[in-house]
mmCIF file of C-alpha atoms in Angstrom:
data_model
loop_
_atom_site.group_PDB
_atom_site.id
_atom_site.type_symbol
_atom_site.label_atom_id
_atom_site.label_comp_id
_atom_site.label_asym_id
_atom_site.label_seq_id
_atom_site.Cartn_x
_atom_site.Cartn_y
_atom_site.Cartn_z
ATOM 1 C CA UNK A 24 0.000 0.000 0.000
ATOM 2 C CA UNK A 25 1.422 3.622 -0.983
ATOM 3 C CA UNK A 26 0.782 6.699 1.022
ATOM 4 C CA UNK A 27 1.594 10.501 0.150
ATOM 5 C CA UNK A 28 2.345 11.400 3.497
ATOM 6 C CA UNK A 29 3.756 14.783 5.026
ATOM 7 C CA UNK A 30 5.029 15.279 8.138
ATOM 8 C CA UNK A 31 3.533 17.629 10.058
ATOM 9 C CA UNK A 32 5.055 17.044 14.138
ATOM 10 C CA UNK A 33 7.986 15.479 16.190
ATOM 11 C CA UNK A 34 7.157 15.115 19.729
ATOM 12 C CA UNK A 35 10.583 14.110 21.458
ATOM 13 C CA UNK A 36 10.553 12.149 24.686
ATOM 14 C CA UNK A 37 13.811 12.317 26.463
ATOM 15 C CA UNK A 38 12.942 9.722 28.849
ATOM 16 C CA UNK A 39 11.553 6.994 26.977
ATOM 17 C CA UNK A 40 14.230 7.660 24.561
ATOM 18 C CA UNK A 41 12.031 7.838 21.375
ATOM 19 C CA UNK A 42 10.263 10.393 19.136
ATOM 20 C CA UNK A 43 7.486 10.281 17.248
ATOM 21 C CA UNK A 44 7.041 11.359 14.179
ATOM 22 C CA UNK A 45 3.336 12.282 12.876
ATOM 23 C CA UNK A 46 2.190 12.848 9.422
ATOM 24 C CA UNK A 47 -1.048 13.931 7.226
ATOM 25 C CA UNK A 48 -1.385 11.202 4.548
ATOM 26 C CA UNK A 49 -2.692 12.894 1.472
ATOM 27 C CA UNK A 50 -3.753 10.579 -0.253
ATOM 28 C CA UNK A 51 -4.931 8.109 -1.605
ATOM 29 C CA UNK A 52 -7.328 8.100 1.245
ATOM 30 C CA UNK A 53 -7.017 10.987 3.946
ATOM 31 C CA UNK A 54 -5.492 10.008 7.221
ATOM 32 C CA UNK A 55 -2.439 10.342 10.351
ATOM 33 C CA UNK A 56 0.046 8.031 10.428
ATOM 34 C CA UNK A 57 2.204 8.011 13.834
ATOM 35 C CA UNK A 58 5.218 6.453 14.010
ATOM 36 C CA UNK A 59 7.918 5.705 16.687
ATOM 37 C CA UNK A 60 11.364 6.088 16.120
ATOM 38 C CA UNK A 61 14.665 6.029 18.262
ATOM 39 C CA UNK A 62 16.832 9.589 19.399
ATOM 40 C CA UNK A 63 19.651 8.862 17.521
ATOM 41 C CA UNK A 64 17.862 8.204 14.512
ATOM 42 C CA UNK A 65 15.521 10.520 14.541
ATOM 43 C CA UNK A 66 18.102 13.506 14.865
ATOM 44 C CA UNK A 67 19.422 12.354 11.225
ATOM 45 C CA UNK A 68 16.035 12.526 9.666
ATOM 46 C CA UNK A 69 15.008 15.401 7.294
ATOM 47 C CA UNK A 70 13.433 18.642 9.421
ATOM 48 C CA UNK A 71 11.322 18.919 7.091
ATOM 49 C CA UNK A 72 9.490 16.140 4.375
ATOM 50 C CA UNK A 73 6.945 15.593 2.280
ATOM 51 C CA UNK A 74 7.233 11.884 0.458
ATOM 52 C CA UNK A 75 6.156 8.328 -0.004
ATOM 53 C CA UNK A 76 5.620 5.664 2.915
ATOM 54 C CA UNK A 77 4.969 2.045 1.695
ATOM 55 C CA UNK A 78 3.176 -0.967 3.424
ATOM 56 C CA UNK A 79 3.668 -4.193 2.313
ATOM 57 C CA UNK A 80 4.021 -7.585 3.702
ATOM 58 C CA UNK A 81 7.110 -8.225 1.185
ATOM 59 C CA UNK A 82 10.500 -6.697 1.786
ATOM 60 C CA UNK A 83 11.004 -3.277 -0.436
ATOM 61 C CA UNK A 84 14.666 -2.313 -1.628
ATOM 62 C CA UNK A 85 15.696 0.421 0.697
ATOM 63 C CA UNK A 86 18.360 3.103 -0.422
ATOM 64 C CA UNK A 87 20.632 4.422 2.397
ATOM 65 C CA UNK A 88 18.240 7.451 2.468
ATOM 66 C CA UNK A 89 15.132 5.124 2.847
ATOM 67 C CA UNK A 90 13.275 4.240 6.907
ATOM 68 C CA UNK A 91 12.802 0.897 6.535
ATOM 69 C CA UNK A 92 11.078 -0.929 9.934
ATOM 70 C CA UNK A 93 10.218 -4.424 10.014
ATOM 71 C CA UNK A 94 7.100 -5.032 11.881
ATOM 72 C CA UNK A 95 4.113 -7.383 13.528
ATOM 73 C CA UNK A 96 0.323 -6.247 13.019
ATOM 74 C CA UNK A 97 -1.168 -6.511 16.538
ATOM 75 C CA UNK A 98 -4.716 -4.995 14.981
ATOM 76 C CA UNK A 99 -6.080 -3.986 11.846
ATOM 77 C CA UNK A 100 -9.752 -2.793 9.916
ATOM 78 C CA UNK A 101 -10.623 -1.098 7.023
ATOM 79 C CA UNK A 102 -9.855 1.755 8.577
ATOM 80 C CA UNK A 103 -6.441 1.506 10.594
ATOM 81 C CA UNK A 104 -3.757 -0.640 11.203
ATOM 82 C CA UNK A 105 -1.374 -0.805 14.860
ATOM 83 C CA UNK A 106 2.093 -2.609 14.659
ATOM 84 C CA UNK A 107 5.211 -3.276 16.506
ATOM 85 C CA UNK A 108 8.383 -2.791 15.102
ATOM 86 C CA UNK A 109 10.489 -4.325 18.295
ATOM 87 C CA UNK A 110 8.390 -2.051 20.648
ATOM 88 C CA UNK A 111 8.114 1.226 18.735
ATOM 89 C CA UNK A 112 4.956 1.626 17.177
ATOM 90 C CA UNK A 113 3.582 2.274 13.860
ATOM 91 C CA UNK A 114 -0.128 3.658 13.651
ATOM 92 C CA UNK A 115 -1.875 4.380 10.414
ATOM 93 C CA UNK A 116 -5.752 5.547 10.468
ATOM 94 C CA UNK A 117 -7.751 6.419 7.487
ATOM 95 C CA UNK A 118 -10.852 8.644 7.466
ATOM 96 C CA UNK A 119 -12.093 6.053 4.994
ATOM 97 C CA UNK A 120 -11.869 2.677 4.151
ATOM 98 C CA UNK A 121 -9.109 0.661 2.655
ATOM 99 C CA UNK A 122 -9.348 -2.705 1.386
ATOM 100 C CA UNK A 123 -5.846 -2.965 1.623
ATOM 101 C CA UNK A 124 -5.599 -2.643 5.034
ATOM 102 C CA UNK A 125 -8.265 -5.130 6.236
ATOM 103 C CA UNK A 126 -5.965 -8.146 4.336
ATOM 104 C CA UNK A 127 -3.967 -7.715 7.207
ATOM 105 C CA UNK A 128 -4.504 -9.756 10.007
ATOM 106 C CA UNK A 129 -2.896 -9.976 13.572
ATOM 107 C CA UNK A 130 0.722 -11.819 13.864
ATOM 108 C CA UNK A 131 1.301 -10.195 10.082
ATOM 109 C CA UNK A 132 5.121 -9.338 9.555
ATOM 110 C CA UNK A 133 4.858 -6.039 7.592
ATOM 111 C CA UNK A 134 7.986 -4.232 6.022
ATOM 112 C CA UNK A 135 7.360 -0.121 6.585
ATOM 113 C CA UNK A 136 9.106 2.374 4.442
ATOM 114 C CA UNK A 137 9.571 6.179 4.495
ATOM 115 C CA UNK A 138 10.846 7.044 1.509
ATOM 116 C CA UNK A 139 14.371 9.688 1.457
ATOM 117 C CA UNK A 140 13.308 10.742 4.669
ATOM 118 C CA UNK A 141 16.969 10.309 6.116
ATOM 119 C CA UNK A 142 19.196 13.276 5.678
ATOM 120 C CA UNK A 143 22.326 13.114 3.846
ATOM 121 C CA UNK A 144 25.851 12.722 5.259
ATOM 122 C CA UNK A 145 27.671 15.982 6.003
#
């Protein structure tokens, strides 16, 4: 499944160590996706971005620029879908429905990807 996705806030927490990162998805069904990412890793993403995130249950090429997290569906409708990606979260919810998210079923391994969302090397 490919989303147009912007993001649009980074809420850092110091103490758990993680920030997440929430976007508008544009299209092709309006939505938020919320995802969790480490510190470290999240200081090396792009400020600023406006791109393509991809769901899929097989395992996209990733350039060096690429997020790629490797994940287990705990829940999923026509309308959302919750994993784990070794405890940080991924969250998509649609205002509408989305065939392609009710194939998924709890216990699915799904491959996330933000697309040239990390920044470049200095």
């Amino acid at each position: 499944m490919k989303l147009h996705v912007k993001l649009v806030e980074r809420k850092e927490d110091q103490i758990g160590g993680i920030t997440t990162l929430r976007f508008s998805v544009e299209s092709p069904e309006k939505g938020v996706l919320s995802v969790e990412v480490p510190l470290g890793l999240a200081r090396r993403l792009s400020e600023e971005y406006e791109g393509e995130a991809l769901l899929t249950e097989e395992k996209p090429s990733p350039s060096e620029r690429d997020l790629l997290m490797n994940a287990v569906v705990y829940q999923s409708d026509e309308n959302s879908l919750r994993a784990s990606a070794y405890g940080l979260l991924v969250i998509l919810e649609l205002k509408d429905r989305a065939e392609d998210l009710a194939n998924f079923s709890r216990g699915d391994e799904v491959y996330f990807l933000l697309r040239d969302i990390v920044s470049a090397s200095p």
